[in-house]
Short mmCIF file of C-alpha atoms in Angstrom, two decimals:
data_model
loop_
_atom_site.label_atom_id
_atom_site.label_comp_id
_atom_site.label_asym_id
_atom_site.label_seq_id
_atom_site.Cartn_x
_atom_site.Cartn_y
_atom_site.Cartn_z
CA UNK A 1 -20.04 8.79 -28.17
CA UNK A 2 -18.42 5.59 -29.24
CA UNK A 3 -20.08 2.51 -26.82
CA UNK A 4 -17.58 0.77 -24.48
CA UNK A 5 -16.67 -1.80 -26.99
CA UNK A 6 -15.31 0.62 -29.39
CA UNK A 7 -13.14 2.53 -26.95
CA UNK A 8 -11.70 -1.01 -26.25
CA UNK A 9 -10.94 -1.52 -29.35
CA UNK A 10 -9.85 2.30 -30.48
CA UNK A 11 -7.40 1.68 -27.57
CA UNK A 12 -6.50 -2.09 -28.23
CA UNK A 13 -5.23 -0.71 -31.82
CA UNK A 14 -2.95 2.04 -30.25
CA UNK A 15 -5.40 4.62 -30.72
CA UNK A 16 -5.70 7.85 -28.52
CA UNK A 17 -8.94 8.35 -26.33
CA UNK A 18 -10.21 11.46 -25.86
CA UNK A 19 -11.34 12.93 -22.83
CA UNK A 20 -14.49 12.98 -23.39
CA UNK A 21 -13.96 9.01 -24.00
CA UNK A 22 -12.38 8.08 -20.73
CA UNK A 23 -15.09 10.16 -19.19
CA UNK A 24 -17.46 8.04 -20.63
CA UNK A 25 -16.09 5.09 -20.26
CA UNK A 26 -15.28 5.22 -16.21
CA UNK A 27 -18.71 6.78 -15.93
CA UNK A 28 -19.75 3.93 -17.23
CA UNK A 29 -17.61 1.72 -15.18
CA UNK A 30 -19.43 3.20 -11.96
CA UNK A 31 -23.16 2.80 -13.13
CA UNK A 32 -23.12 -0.45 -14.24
CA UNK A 33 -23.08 0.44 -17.97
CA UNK A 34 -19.58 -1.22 -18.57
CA UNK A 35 -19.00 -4.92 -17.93
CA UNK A 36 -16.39 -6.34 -15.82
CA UNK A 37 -15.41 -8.28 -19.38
CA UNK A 38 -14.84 -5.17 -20.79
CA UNK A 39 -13.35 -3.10 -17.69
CA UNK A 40 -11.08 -6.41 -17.78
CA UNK A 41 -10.29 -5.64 -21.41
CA UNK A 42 -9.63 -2.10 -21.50
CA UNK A 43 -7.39 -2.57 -18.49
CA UNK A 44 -5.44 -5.26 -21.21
CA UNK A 45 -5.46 -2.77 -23.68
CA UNK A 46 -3.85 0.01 -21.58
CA UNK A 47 -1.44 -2.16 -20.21
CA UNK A 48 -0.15 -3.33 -23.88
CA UNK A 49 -0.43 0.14 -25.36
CA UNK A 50 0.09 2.41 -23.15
CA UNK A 51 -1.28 5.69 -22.20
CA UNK A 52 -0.26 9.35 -23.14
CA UNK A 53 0.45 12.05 -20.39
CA UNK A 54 -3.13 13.87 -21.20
CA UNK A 55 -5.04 10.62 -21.43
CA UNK A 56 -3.44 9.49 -17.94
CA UNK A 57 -4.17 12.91 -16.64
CA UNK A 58 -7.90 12.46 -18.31
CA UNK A 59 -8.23 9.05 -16.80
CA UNK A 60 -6.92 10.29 -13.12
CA UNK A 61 -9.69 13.06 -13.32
CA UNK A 62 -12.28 10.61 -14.46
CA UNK A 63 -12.06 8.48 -11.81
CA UNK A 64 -11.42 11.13 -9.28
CA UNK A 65 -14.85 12.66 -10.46
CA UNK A 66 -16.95 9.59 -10.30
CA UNK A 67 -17.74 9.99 -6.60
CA UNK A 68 -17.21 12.57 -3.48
CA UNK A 69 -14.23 14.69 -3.42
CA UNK A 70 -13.58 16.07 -0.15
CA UNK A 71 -13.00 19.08 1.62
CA UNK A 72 -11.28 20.32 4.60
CA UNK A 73 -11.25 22.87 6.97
CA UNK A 74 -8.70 22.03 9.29
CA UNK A 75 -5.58 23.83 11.30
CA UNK A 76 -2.77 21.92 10.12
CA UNK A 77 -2.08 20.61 6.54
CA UNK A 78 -3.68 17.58 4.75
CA UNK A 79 -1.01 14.67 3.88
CA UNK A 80 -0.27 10.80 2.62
CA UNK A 81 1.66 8.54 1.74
CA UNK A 82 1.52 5.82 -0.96
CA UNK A 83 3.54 2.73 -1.49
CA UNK A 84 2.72 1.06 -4.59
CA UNK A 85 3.13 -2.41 -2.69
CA UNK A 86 6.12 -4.68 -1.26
CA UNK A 87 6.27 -7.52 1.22
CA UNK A 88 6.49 -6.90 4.77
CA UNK A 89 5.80 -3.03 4.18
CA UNK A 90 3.65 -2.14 7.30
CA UNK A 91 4.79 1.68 6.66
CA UNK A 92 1.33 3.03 6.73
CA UNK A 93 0.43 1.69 10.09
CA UNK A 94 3.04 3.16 11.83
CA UNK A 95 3.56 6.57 9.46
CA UNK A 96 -0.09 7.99 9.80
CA UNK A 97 0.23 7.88 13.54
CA UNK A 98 3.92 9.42 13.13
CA UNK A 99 2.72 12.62 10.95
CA UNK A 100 -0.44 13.18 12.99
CA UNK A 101 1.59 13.35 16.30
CA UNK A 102 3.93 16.09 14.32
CA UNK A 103 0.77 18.29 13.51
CA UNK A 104 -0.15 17.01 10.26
CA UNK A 105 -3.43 15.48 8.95
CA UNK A 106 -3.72 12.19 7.42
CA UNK A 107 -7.12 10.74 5.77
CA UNK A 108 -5.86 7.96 4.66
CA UNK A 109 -7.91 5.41 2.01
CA UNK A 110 -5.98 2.29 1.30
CA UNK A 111 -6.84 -0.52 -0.79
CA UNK A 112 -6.53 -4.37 0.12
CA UNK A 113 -3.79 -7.16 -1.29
CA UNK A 114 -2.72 -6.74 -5.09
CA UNK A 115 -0.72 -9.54 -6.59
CA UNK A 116 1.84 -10.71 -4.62
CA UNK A 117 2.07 -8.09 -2.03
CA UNK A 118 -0.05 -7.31 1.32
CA UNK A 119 -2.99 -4.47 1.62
CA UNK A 120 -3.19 -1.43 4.46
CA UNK A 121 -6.69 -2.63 3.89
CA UNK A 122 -6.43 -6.62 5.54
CA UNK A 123 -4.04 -5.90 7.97
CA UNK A 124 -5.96 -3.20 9.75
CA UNK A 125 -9.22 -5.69 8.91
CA UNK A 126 -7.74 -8.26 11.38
CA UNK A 127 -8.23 -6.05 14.59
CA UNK A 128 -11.51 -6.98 15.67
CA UNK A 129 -14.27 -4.87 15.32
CA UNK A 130 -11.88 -1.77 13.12
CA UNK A 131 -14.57 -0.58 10.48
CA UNK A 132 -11.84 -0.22 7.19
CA UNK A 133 -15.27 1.01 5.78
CA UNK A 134 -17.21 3.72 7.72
CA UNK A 135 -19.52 6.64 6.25
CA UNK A 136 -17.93 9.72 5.66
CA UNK A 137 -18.70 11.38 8.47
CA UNK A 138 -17.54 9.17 10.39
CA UNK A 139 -14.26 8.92 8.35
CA UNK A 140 -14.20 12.92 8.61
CA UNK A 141 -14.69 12.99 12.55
CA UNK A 142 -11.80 10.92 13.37
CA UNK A 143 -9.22 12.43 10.79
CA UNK A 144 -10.14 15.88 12.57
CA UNK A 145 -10.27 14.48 16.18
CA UNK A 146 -7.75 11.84 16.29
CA UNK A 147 -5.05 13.33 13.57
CA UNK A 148 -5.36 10.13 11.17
CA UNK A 149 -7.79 7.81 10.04
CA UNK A 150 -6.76 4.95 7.73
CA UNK A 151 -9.76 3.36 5.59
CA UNK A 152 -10.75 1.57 2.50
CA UNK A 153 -12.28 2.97 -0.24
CA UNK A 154 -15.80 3.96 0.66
CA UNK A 155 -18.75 3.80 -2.39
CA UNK A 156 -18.38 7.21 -2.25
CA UNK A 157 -14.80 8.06 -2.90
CA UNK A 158 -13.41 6.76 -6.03
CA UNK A 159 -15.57 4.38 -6.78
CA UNK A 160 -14.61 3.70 -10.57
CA UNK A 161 -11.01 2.79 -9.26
CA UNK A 162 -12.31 0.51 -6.51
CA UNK A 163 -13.93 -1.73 -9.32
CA UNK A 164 -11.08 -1.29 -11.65
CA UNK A 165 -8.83 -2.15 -8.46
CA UNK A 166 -10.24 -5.21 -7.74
CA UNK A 167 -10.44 -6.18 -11.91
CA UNK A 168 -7.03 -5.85 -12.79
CA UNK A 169 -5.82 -7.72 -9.70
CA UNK A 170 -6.93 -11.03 -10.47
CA UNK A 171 -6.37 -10.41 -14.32
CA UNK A 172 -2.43 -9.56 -15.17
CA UNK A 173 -3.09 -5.99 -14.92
CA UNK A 174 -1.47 -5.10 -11.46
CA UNK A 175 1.77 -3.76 -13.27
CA UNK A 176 0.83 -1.13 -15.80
CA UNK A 177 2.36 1.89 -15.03
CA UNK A 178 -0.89 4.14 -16.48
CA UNK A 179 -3.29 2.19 -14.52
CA UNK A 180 -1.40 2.79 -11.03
CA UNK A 181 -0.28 6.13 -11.36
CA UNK A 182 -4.52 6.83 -12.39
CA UNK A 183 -5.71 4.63 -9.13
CA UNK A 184 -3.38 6.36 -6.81
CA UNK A 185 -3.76 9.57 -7.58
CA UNK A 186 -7.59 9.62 -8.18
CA UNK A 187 -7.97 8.14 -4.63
CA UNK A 188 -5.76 10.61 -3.04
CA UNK A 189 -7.22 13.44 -5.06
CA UNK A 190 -10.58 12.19 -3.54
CA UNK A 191 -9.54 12.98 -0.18
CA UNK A 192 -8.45 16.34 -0.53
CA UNK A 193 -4.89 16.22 -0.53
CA UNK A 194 -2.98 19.54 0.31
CA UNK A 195 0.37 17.03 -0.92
CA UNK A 196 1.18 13.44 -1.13
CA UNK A 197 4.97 11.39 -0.87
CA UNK A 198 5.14 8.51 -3.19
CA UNK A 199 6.96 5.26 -1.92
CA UNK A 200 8.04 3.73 -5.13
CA UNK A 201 9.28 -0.08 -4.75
CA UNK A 202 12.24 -1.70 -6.60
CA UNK A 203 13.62 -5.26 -6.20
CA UNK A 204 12.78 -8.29 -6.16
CA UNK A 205 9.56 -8.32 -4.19
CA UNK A 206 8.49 -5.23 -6.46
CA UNK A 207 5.43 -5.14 -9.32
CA UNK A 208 9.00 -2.85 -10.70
CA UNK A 209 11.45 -4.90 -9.96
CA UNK A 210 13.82 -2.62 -12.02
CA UNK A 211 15.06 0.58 -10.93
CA UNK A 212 14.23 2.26 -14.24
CA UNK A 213 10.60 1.26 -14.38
CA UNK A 214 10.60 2.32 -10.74
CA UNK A 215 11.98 5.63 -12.08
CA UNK A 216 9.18 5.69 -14.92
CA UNK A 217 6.66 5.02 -12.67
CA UNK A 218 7.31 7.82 -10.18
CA UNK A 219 8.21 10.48 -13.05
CA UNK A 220 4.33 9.64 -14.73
CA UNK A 221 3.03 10.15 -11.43
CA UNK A 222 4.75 13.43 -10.59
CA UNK A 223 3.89 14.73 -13.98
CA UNK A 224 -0.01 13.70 -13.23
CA UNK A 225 -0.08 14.85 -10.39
CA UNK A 226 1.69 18.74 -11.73
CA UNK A 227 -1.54 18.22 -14.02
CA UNK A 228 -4.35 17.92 -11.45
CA UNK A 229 -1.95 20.18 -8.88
CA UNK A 230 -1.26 18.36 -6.42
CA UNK A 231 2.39 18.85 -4.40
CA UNK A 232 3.75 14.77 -4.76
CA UNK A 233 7.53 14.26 -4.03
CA UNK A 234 8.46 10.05 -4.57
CA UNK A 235 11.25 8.36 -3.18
CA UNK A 236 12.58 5.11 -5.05
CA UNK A 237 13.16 2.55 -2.23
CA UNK A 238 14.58 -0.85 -2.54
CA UNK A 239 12.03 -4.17 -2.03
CA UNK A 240 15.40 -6.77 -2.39
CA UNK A 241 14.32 -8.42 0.63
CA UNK A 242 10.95 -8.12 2.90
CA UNK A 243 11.03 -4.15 4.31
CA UNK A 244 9.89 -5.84 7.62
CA UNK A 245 10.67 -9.60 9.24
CA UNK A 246 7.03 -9.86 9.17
CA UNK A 247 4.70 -10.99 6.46
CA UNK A 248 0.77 -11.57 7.17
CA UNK A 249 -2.13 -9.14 8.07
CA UNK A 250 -2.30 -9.46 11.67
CA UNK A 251 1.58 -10.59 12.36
CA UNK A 252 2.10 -7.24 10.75
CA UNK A 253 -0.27 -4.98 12.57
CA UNK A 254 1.96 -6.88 15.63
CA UNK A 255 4.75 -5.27 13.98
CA UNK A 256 3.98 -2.09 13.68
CA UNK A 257 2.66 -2.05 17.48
CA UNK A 258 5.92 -3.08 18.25
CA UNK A 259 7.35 -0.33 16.43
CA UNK A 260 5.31 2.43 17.59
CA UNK A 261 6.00 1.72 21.19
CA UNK A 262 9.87 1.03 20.92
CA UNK A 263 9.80 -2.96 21.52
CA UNK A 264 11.41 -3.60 18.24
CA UNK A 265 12.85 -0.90 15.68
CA UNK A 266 14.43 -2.73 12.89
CA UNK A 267 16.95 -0.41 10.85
CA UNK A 268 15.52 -0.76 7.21
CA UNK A 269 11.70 -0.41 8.46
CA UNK A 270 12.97 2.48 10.49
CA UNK A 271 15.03 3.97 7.64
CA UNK A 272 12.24 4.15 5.30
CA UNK A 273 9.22 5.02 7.85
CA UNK A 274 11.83 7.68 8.70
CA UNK A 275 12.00 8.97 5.61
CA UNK A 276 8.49 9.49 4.07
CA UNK A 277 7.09 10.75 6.97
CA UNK A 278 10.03 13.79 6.89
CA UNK A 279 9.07 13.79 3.21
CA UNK A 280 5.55 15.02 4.75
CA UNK A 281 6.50 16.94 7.02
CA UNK A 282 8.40 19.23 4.81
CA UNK A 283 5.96 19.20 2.15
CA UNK A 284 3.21 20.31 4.42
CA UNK A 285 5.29 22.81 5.83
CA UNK A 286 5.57 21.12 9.19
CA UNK A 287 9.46 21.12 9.37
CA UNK A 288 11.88 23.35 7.38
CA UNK A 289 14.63 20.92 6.46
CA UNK A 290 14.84 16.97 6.85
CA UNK A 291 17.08 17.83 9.95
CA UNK A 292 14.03 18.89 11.80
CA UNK A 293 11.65 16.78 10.14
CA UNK A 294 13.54 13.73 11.78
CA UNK A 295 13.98 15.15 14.93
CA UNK A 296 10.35 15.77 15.51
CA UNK A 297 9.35 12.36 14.41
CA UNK A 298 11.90 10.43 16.37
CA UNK A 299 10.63 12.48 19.05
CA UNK A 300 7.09 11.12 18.33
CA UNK A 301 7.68 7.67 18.89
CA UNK A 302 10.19 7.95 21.91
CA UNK A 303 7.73 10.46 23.68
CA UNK A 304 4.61 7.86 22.93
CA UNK A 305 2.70 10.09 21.43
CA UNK A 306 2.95 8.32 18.03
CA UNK A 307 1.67 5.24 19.87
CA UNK A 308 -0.95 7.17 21.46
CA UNK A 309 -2.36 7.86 18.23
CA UNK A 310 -2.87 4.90 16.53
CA UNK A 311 -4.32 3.68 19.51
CA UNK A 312 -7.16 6.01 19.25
CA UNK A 313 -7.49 5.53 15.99
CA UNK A 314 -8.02 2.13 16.66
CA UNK A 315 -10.66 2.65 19.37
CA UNK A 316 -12.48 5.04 17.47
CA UNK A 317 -12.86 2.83 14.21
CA UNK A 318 -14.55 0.42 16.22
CA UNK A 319 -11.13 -1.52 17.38
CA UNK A 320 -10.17 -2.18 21.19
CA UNK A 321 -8.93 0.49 22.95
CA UNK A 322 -6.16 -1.67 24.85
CA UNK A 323 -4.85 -2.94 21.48
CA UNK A 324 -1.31 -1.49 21.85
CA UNK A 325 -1.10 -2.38 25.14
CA UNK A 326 -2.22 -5.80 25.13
CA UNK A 327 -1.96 -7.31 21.02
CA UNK A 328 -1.79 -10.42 22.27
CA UNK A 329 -5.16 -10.49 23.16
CA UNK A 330 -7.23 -9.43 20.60
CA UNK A 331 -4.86 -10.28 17.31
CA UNK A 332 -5.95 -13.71 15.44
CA UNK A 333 -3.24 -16.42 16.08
CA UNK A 334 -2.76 -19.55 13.81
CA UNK A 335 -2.83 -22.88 15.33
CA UNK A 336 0.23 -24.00 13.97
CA UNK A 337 4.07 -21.93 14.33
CA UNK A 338 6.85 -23.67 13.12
CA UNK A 339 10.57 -22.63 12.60
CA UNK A 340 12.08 -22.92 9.32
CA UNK A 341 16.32 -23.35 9.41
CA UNK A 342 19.29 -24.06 7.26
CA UNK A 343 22.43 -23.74 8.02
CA UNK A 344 24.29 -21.26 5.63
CA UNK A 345 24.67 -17.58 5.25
CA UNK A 346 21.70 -16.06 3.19
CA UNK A 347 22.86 -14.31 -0.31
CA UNK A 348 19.72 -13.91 -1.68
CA UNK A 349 15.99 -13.14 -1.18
CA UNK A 350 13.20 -14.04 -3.61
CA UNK A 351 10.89 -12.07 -2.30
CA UNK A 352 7.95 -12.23 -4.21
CA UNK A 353 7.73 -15.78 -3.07
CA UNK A 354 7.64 -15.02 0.24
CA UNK A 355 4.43 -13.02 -0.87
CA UNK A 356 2.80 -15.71 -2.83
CA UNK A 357 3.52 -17.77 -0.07
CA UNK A 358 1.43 -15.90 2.16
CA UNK A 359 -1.31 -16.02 0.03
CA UNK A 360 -0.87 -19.71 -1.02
CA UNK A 361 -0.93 -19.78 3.23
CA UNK A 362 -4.64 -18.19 2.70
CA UNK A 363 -3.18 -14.87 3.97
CA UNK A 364 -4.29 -13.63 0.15
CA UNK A 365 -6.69 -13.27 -2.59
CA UNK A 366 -6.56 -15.22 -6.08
CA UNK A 367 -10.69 -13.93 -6.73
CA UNK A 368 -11.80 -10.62 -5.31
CA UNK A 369 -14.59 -12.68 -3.14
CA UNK A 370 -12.14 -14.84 -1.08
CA UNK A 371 -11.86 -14.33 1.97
CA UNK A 372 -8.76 -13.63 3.90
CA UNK A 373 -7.10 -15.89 6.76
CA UNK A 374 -5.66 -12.60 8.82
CA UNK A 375 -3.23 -14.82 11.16
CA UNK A 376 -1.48 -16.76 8.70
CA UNK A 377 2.16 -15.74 7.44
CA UNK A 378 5.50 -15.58 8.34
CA UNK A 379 7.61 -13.92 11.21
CA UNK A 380 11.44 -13.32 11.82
CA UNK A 381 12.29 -13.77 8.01
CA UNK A 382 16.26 -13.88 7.59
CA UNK A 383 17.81 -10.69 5.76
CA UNK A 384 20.70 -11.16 2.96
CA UNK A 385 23.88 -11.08 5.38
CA UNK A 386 22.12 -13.11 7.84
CA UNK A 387 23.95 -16.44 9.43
CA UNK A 388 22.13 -17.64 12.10
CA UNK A 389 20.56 -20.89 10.52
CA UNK A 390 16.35 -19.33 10.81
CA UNK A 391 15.06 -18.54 7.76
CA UNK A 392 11.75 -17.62 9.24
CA UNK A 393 8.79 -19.07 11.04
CA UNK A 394 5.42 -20.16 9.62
CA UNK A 395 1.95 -19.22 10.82
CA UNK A 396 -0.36 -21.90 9.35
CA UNK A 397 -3.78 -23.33 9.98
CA UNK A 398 -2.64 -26.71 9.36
CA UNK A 399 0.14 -28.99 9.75
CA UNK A 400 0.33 -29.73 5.63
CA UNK A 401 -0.65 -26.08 5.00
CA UNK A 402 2.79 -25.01 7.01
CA UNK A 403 4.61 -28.22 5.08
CA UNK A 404 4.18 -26.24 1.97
CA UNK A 405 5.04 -22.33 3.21
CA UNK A 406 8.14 -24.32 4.92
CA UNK A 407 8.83 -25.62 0.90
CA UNK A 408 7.98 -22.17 -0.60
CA UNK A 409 9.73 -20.16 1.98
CA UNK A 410 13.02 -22.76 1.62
CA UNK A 411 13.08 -22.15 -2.54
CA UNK A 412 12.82 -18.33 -1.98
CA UNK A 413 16.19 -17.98 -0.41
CA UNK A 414 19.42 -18.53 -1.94
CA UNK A 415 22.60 -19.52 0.60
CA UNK A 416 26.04 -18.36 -0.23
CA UNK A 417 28.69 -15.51 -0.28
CA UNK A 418 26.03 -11.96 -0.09
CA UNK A 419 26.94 -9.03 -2.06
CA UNK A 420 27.08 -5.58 -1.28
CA UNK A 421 23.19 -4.80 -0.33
CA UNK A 422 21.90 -1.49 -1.71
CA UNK A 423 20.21 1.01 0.82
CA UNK A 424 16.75 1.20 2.21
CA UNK A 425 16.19 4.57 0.10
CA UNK A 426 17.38 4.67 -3.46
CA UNK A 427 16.29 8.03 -4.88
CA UNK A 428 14.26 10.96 -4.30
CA UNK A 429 11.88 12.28 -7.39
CA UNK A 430 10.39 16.05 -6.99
#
């Protein structure tokens, strides 16, 4: 077997890896054998040449295989949901609730901030005392008892990806197409998916900011997933301004309490939330059509019962058990809020800046080891359309940390005459 250098190389050169290679190579990525220098490199060398079909579907196996793959033995099916990452998208936090309140079960493992865009993982890490990292058992209890769980990756699930993960973000990686569609699927594969619904972002706040990469991206992983059979509709959805008004860990868990119990519904959140969790209904079986798929999840959230079950979620990951009831409380709060306006109508969003922002605001990573700043961020962000004068408002820790998100968040929007905005869901892929 070639050593981890040549494989580099072998691939660096356009060559095509064998199985047996990529085997190798990720087994060595979990025991230490390979190098971060060289897991850095080979993720280079993937994202310049490319993968083929079988060496995606040999890589997605491969890291699937390198830890526990569980197994279920429940009375309803096993679902998820991915998003491969936007700015205000605090889906997942109100979905997995959603779906388990409609009969479904939902294990989910998320991963924390890449690039520009906010992790599952830190938002749910700024309610105090929520374990985003419990054993398995523990992980397995509450996914049967509750209806959802939503975690990080554990050392035993996946645990070739969750090095790779946190490589490629801090090294101009994030974007290849081969490298997501193997870290998303392996980690859902790991949990013993009975079928998964893909929430592929396009637009400006997007790693595919077109709509045909966005179409690439969810055709490779549809075709992986056919390999390693697992049922995986995708819906293209459009990341042309921040899905929520919120951006920042804990402003966003905020959110999607607000959400869940009906204070604040915002259309395009609601359109989208709407529609990936009928996507899992249907593909578990749970509703025949999207008719009653809708119906049934509308009827979560006006009923409580979606509410309900995050909240015990919450409390049974180690979180307070009045969170939903009292946020206010127990949710981090920076020092400093300050409202950002100009007159004008809004035309455009740049909203990747809004994302760098955030982290710039300490609400992100730039090295795997730093440490997050969960109540920093921004709140009531201005839509395309919008006339009132606020942009947003800053959540800083200081005074000349919120002069510069105030400067950032200013150059992200463009004022003028707004064209026709596309919808919240573009396309469906399956």
């Amino acid at each position: 077997m070639r050593p981890p250098q040549e494989i580099i190389r072998h691939k660096r050169h356009g060559g095509t890896l064998a199985e047996a290679e990529i085997a190798h190579f990720i087994a060595g990525l979990t025991d230490g054998r390979v190098t971060e220098g060289q897991a850095a490199a080979f993720a280079m060398a993937v994202c310049f040449q490319g993968l083929s079909l079988a060496e995606r579907v040999a890589l997605t196996r491969a890291m699937t295989r390198s830890g526990t793959v569980l197994a279920w033995d429940l009375p309803g099916p096993v679902l998820d949901k991915h998003s491969t990452g936007g700015i205000g998208d605090a889906v997942s936090l109100a979905l997995a609730p959603m779906v388990a309140a409609c009969g479904g079960f939902v294990p989910m493992i998320s991963g924390r901030g890449l690039g520009h865009t906010g992790g599952t993982l830190d938002k749910l890490a700024s309610i105090p005392g929520y374990d985003v990292a419990p054993d398995l058992a523990c992980f397995r209890a509450v996914t049967r008892t509750v209806g959802c769980a939503i975690i990080g990756q554990t050392a035993e699930l996946a645990p070739a990806d969750r090095r790779l993960y946190a490589i490629r973000d801090i090294t101009g990686t994030v974007e290849s197409l081969d490298l997501i569609t193997a870290s998303i699927l392996s980690k859902k594969l790991a949990a013993g998916l009975d079928g998964l619904v893909m929430d592929v972002k396009t637009g400006s706040g997007a790693f595919m900011a077109e709509i045909e990469a966005a179409r690439e991206l969810g055709a490779s992983i549809g075709a992986v997933a056919n390999g390693v059979r697992l049922p995986t509709v995708a819906l293209i959805t459009c990341m042309d301004a921040p899905l929520a008004s919120t951006a920042g860990n804990a402003l966003e868990v905020a959110y999607a309490i607000a959400y869940l119990t009906g204070r604040r519904r915002e259309p395009r959140f609601h359109a989208v939330t709407l529609a990936l969790a009928a996507e899992m209904l249907m593909i578990g079986r749970l509703a025949a059509d999207r008719g009653e798929a809708e119906t049934r999840l509308e009827d979560s959230l006006t009923s409580g019962r979606a509410a309900e079950m995050f909240s015990r979620m919450v409390a049974a990951l180690g979180g307070p058990g009045d969170l939903v009831e009292d946020p206010g409380r127990h949710l981090p709060r920076a020092p400093v809020v300050r409202e950002v306006r100009e007159a004008g109508t809004v035309a455009a969003v740049a909203t990747r800046e809004i994302g760098l922002g955030v982290i710039a605001l300490g609400g992100g990573r730039t090295r795997p080891q730093d440490s997050i700043d969960p109540a920093v961020g921004f709140t009531d962000l201005a839509r395309p359309g919008d006339a009132g004068g606020l942009l947003g408002v800053v959540h800083a820790r200081s005074e000349a940390e919120a002069d510069r998100a105030e400067t950032s968040l200013r150059a992200a929007y463009r004022l003028g005459s707004p064209s026709a905005g596309r919808p919240a869901v573009l396309e469906r892929i399956g």
